[in-house]
Coordinates of C-alpha atoms in Angstrom, one line a residue:
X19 CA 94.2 68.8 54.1
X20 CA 93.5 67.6 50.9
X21 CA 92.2 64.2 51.4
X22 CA 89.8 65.6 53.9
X23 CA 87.6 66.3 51.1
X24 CA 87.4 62.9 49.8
X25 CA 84.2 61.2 52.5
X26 CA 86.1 62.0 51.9
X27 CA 85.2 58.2 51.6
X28 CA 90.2 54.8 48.8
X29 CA 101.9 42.5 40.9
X30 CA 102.2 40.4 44.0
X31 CA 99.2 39.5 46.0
X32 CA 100.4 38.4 49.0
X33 CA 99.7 34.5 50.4
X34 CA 96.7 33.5 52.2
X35 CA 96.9 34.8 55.8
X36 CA 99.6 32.9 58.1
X37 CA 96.9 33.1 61.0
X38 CA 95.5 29.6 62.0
X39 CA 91.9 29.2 60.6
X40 CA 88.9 29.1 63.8
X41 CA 88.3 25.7 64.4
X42 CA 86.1 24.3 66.9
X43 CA 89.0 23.7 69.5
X44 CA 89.3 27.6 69.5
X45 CA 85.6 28.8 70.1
X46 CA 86.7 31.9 71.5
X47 CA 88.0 33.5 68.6
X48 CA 85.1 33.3 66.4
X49 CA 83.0 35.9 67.9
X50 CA 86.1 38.4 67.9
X51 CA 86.4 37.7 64.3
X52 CA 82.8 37.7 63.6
X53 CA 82.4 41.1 65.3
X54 CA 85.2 43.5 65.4
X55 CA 87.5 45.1 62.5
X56 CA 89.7 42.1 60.5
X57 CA 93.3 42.9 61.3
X58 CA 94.5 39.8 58.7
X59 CA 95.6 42.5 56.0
X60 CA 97.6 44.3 58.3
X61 CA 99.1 40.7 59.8
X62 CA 99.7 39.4 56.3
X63 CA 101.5 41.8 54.2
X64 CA 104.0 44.3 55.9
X65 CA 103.8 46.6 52.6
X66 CA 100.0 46.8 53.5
X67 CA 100.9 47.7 56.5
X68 CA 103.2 50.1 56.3
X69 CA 100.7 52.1 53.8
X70 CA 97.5 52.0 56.1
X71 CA 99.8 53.0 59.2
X72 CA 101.7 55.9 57.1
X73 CA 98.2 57.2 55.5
X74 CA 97.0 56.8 59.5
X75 CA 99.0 59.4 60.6
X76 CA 99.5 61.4 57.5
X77 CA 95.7 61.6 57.8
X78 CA 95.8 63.0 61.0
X79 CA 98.4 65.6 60.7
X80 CA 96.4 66.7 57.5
X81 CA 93.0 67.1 59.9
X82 CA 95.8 69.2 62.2
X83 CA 96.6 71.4 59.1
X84 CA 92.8 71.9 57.9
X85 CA 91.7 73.4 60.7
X86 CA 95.1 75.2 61.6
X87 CA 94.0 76.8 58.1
X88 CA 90.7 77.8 58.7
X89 CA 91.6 79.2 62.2
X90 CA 94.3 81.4 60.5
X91 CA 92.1 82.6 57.9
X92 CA 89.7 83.7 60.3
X93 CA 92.1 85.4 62.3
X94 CA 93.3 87.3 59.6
X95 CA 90.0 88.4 58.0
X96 CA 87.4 88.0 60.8
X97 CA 85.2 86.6 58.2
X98 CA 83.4 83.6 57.7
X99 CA 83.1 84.0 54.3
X100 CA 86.6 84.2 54.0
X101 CA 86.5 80.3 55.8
X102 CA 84.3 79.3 53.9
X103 CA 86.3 79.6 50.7
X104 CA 89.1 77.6 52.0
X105 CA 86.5 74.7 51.3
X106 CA 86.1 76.3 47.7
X107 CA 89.5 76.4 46.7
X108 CA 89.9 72.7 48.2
X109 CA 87.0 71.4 46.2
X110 CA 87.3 73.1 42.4
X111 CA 91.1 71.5 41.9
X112 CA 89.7 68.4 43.2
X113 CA 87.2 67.6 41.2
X114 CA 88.9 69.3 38.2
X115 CA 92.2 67.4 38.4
X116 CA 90.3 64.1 39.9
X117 CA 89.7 62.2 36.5
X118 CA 93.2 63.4 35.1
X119 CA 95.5 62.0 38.3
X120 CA 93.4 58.7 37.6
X121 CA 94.9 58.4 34.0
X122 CA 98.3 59.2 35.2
X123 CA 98.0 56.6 37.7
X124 CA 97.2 54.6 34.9
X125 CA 100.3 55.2 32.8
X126 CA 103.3 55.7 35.2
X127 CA 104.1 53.9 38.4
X128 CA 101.6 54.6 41.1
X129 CA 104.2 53.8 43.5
X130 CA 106.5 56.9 42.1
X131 CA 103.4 59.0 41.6
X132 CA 102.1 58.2 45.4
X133 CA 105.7 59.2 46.3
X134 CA 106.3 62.6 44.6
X135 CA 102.7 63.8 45.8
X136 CA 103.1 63.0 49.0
X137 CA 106.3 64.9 49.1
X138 CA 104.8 68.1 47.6
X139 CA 101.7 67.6 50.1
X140 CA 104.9 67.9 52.6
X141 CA 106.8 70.3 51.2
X142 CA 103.5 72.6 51.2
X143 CA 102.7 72.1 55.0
X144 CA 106.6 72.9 55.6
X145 CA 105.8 76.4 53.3
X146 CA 102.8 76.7 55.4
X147 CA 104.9 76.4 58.8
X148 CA 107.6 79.1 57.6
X149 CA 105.2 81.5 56.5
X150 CA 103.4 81.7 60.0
X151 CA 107.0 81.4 61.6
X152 CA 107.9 84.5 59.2
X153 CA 104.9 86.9 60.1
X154 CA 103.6 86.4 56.7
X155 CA 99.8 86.3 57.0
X156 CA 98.2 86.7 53.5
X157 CA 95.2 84.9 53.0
X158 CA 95.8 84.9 49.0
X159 CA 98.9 82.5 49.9
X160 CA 96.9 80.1 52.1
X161 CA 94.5 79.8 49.6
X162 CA 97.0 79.3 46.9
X163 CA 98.3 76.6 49.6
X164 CA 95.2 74.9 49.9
X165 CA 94.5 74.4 46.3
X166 CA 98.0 72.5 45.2
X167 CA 97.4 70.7 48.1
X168 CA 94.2 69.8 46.9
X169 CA 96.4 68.9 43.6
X170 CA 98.4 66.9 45.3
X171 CA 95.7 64.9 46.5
X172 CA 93.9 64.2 42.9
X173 CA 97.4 62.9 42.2
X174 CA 97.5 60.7 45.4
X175 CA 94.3 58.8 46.1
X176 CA 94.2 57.2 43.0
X177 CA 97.4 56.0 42.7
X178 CA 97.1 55.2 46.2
X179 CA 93.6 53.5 45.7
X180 CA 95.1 51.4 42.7
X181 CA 97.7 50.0 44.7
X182 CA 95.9 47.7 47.4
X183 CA 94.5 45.0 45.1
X184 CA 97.8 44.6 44.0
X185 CA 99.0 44.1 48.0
X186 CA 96.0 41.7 48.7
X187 CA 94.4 39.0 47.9
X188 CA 90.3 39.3 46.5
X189 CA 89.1 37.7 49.8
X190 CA 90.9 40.7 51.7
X191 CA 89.7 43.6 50.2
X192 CA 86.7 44.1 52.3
X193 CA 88.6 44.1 56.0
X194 CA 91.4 46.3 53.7
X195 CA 88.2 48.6 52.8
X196 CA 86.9 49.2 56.7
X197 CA 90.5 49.2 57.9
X198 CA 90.3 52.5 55.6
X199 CA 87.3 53.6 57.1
X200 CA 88.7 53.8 60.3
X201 CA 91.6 56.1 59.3
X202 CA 89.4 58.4 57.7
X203 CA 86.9 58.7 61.0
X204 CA 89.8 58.7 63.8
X205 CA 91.9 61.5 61.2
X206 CA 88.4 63.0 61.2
X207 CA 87.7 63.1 65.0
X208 CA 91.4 62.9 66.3
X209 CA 92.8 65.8 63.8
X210 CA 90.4 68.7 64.4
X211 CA 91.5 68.4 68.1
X212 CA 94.6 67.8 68.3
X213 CA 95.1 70.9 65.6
X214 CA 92.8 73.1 68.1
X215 CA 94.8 72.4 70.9
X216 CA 98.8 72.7 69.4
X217 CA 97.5 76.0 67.5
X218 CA 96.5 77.3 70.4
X219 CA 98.9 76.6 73.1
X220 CA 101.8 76.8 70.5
X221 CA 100.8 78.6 67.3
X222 CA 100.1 77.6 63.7
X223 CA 103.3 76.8 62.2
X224 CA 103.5 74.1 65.3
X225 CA 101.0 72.0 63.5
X226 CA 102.0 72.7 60.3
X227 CA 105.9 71.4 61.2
X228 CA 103.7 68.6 62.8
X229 CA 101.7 67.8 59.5
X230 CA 105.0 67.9 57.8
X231 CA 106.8 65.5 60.1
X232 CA 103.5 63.5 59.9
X233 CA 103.9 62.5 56.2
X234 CA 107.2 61.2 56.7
X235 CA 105.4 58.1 57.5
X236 CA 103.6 57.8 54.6
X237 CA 107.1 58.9 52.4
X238 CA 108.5 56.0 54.0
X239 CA 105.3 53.6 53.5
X240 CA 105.9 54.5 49.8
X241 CA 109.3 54.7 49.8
X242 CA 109.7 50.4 50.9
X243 CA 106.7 49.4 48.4
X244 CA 108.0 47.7 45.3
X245 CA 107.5 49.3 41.8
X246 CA 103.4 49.3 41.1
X247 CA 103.3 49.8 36.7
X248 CA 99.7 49.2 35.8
X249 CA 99.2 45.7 34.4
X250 CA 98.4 46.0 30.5
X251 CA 97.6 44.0 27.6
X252 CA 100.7 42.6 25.8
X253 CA 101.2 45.6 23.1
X254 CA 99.2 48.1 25.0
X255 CA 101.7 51.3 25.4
X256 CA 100.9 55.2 25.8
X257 CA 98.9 57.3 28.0
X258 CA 95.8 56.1 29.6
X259 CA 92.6 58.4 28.3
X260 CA 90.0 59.7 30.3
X261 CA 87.4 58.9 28.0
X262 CA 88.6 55.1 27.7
X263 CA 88.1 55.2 31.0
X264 CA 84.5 56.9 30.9
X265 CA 83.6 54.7 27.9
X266 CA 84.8 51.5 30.2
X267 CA 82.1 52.7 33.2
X268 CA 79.0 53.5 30.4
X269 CA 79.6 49.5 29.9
X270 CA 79.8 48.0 33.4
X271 CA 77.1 48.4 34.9
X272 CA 77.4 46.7 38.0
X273 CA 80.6 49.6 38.7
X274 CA 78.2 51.9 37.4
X275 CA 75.4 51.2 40.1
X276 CA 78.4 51.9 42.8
X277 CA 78.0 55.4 42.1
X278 CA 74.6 55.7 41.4
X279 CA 73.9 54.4 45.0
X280 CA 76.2 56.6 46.6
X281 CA 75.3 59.8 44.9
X282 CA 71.5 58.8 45.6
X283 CA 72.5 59.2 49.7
X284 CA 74.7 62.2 49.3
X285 CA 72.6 64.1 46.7
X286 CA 69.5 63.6 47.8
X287 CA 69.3 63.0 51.6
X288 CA 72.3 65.1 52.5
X289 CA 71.2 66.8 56.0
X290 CA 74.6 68.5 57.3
X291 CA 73.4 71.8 55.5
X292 CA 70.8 72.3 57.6
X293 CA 72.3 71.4 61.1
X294 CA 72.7 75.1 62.4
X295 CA 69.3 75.4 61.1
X296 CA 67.4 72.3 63.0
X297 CA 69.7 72.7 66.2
X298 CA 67.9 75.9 67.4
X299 CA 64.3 74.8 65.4
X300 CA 63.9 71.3 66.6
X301 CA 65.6 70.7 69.4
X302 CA 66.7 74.7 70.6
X303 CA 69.9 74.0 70.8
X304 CA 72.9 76.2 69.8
X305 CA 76.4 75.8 68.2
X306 CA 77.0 73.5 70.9
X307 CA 74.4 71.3 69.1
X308 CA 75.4 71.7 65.7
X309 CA 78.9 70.2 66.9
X310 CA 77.4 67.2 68.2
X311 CA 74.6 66.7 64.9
X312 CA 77.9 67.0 62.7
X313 CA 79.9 64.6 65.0
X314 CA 77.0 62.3 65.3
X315 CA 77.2 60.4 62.2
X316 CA 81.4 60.6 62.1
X317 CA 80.3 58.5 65.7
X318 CA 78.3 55.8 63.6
X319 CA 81.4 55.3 60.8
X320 CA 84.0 54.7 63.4
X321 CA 81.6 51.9 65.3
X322 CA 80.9 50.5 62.1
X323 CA 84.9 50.2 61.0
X324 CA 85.5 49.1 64.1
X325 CA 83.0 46.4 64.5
X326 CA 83.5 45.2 61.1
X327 CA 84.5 41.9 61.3
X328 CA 81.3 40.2 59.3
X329 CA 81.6 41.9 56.3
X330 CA 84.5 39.9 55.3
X331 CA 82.3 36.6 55.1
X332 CA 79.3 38.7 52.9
X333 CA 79.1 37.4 49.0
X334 CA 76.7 39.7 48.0
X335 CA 78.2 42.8 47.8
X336 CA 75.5 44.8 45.4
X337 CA 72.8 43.6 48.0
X338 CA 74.6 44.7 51.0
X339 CA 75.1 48.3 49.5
X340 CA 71.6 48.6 48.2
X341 CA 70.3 47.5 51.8
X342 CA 73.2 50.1 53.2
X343 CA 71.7 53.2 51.3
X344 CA 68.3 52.6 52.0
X345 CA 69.1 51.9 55.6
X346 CA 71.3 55.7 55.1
X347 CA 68.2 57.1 53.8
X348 CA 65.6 56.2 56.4
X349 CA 67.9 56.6 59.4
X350 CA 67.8 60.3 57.7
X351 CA 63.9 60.5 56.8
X352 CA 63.3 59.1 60.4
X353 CA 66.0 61.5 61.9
X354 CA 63.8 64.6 60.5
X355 CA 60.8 63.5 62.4
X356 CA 62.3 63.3 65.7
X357 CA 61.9 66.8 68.0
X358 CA 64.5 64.6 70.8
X359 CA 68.3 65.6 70.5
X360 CA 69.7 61.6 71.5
X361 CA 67.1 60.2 69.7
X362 CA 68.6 62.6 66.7
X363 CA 71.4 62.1 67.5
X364 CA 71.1 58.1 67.8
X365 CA 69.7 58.0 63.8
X366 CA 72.3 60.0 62.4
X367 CA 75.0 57.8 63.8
X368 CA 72.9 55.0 62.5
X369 CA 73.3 56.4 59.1
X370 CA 76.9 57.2 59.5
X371 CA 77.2 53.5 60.3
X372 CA 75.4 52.5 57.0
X373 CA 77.4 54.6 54.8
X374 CA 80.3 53.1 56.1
X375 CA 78.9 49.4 55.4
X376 CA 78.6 51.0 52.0
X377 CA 82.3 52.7 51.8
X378 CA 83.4 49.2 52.3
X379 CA 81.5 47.0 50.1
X380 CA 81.3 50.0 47.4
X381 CA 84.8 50.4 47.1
X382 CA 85.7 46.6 47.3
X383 CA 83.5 46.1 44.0
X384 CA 85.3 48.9 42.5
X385 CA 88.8 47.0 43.0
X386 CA 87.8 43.7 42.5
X387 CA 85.9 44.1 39.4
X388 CA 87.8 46.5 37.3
X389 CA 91.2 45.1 35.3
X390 CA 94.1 46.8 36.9
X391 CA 94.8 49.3 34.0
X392 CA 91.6 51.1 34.5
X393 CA 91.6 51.3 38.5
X394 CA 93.3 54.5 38.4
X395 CA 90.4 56.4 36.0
X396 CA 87.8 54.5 38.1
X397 CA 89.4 55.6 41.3
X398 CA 89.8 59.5 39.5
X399 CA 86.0 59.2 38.7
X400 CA 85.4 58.2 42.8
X401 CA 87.3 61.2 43.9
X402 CA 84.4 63.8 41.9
X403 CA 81.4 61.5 43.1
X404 CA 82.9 61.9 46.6
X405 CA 83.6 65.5 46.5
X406 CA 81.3 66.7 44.4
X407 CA 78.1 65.0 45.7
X408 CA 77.8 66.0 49.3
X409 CA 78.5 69.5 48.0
X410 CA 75.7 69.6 45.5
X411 CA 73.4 68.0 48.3
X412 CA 73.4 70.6 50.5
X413 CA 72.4 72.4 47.9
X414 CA 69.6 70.9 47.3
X415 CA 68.8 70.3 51.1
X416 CA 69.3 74.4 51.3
X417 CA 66.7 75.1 48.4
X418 CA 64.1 72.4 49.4
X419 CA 64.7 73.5 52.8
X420 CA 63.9 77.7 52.2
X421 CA 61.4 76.4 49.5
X422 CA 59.5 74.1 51.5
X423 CA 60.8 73.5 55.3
X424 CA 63.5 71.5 57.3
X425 CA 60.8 68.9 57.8
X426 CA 60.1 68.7 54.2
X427 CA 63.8 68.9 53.0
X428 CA 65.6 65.9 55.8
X429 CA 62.5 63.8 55.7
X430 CA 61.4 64.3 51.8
X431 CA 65.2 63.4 51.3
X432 CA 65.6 60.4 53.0
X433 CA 62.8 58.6 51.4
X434 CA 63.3 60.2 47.4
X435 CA 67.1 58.8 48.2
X436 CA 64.9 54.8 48.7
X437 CA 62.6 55.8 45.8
X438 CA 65.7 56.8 43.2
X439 CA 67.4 53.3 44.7
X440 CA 64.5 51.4 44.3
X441 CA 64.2 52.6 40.7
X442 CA 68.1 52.3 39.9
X443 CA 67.4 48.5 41.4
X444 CA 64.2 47.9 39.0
X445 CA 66.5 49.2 35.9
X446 CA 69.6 47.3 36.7
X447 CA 68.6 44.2 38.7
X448 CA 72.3 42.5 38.4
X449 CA 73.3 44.0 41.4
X450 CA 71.4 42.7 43.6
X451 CA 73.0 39.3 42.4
X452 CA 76.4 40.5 42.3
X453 CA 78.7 37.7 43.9
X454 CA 81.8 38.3 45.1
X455 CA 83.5 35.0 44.5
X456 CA 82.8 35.7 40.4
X457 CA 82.9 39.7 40.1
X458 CA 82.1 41.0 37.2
X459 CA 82.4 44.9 36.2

């Protein structure tokens, strides 16, 4: 359940990749490579591979387990209020542990750290399965359950995160990066259903026992990697500080700009808030249509992981995620104009498409142009930009929205998120000429 929350959007580099280069005696593999998702990471290194197929299914039994949750709750209190606190007690530990799992992954081995969490992740979806199997239906305890998990996770994605630029060459990173997007949108869409269905044909401790068999894979995907110390300087010892870490982002600004693009989509053109609003407004729909306006843009990230093939040959990362937000923000400004449900519909998958363009490219500077010791912190500094931002935008789409209108709010959002990039791009004007081939932080 944890990782849910993270858009969520995460030393032996392995040899160049053992498949034959396209040469003009095999036309008919360039246009497979050009347009659908780069398998080469998962082809070239099996410890790769084992992660990204372990966090696959791990992903999806904790989708199983976040609804089962919420369900339960329900059932106990008949509130919705109630539900919506699960989301609460996710969020606060989260963010507050976030930036402190990031300096541990910076001190111990990430692979033991990525091990141990993922084992109490477990070991909390087992304590989940044996309280329903029990009787013992206290909302208090699934809260309490929802918040260590949400530990668990601070510990995690970092250490996690950390860990694939030391499985992978540079030139992978960005097939690595949508090959991630793709187990976030298919844990995403598979997970919900999958939970609905087993809770309800078989109970709630069936897809908690599920979730806990689930992250055996990842165990195991831990379990083969080899030992993952951050690289130091020579005479460098101790625990890494948050505030190094802080103090290395105020002075990279090209790192920097990675999060002040993304918080510029999630903060300021942040629509989801006002689906159950628009649905019945615009295009008088009902909960039926909220569903498929949340769905829409989780639609758009899976085509664009899945037909991500070109990014691997892009240079110009900082370009490509300047032109990804702004194309995010006015698929949302445009998307608050339209009074037709597909055409809606059709926009917000195009900006779920973008921000995946973005996930990719965003988190591939972040690797590749921050020294090993500090990926961790950087990574811990991700997770609150993640979590937090999306949060704190549908709060501001709510206010505008009661002080103005839903017109006003999507539309007004979407183009202030092109202004505030347009701005950030005027004040920092390196990123636009960021080249992957020389990355600097």
């Amino acid at each position: 359940m944890f990782e849910l929350v993270i858009h969520g959007r995460l030393s032996s580099a392995v040899t160049a990749t053992t498949s034959p280069t396209p040469s003009d005696d095999a036309p008919d593999e360039r246009p497979r490579r050009r347009v659908l998702a780069d398998l080469t990471p998962l082809r070239t290194s099996p410890d790769y591979r084992r992660l990204w197929c372990g966090n696959t299914i791990s992903w999806i039994g904790q989708a199983m387990t976040a609804l089962a949750i919420s369900l339960q709750v329900y059932d106990i209190t008949g509130s919705s209020f109630s539900v919506g606190l699960v989301g609460l007690f996710s969020l606060v530990p989260l963010v507050a542990f976030g930036l402190y799992g990031g300096a541990i992954a910076d001190t111990v081995d990430r692979r033991k750290l990525g091990l141990y969490s993922s084992a109490g992740a477990a070991a909390l979806s087992v304590a989940l399965a044996a309280a329903a199997l029990l009787d013992y239906h206290r909302v208090w305890f699934l809260y309490a359950v929802v918040a260590l998990q949400s530990v668990c996770g601070a510990l995690n994605s970092p250490a996690r995160s950390a860990m694939i630029p030391r499985l992978l060459p540079p030139e992978q990173l960005p097939a690595a990066n949508a090959l991630t997007s793709l187990t976030m949108t298919s844990g995403a869409t598979l997970g919900p259903m999958a939970g609905g269905l087993i809770a309800g044909w078989w109970g709630y401790q069936a897809a908690y026992l599920i979730d806990a068999v689930a992250f055996s894979a990842a165990l195991y995907a831990m379990w083969r990697l080899p030992s993952m110390r951050p690289e130091r300087e020579e005479g460098k010892r101790g625990r890494a500080s948050v505030l190094d870490g802080l103090r290395f982002l105020g002075s990279r600004p090209n790192v920097r700009m990675t999060f002040f693009s993304d918080l510029c989509a999630m903060v300021l053109a942040q629509p989801k808030a006002l689906f159950p609003a628009v649905a019945g407004l615009w295009f008088g729909g009902d909960a039926r249509t909220v569903g498929l306006l949340v769905a829409a843009p989780a639609v758009g990230a899976l085509l664009g992981g899945l037909f991500s093939g070109w990014q691997g040959r892009i240079r110009r990362h900082g370009l490509a995620i300047l032109l990804a937000v702004a194309a995010w923000g006015l698929a949302i400004a445009v998307f608050g104009l339209t009074r037709n449900l597909w055409l809606g519909l059709f926009f917000l998958a195009l900006a779920g498409w973008a921000d995946t363009i973005s996930m990719v490219f965003r988190t591939t500077m972040l690797q590749a142009a921050t020294p090993d010791e500090m990926r961790g912190r950087l990574q811990g500094v991700f997770i609150v930009v993640v979590a937090g931002g999306p949060r704190l935008g549908d709060f501001l789409a709510g206010t505008a929205a009661d002080l103005t209108s839903p017109t006003a709010a999507v539309t007004g959002g979407g183009l202030a998120c092109v202004a505030a990039l347009a701005l950030l791009t005027a004040r920092w004007p390196g990123f636009a000429r960021y080249d992957a081939r020389k990355p600097e932080a």
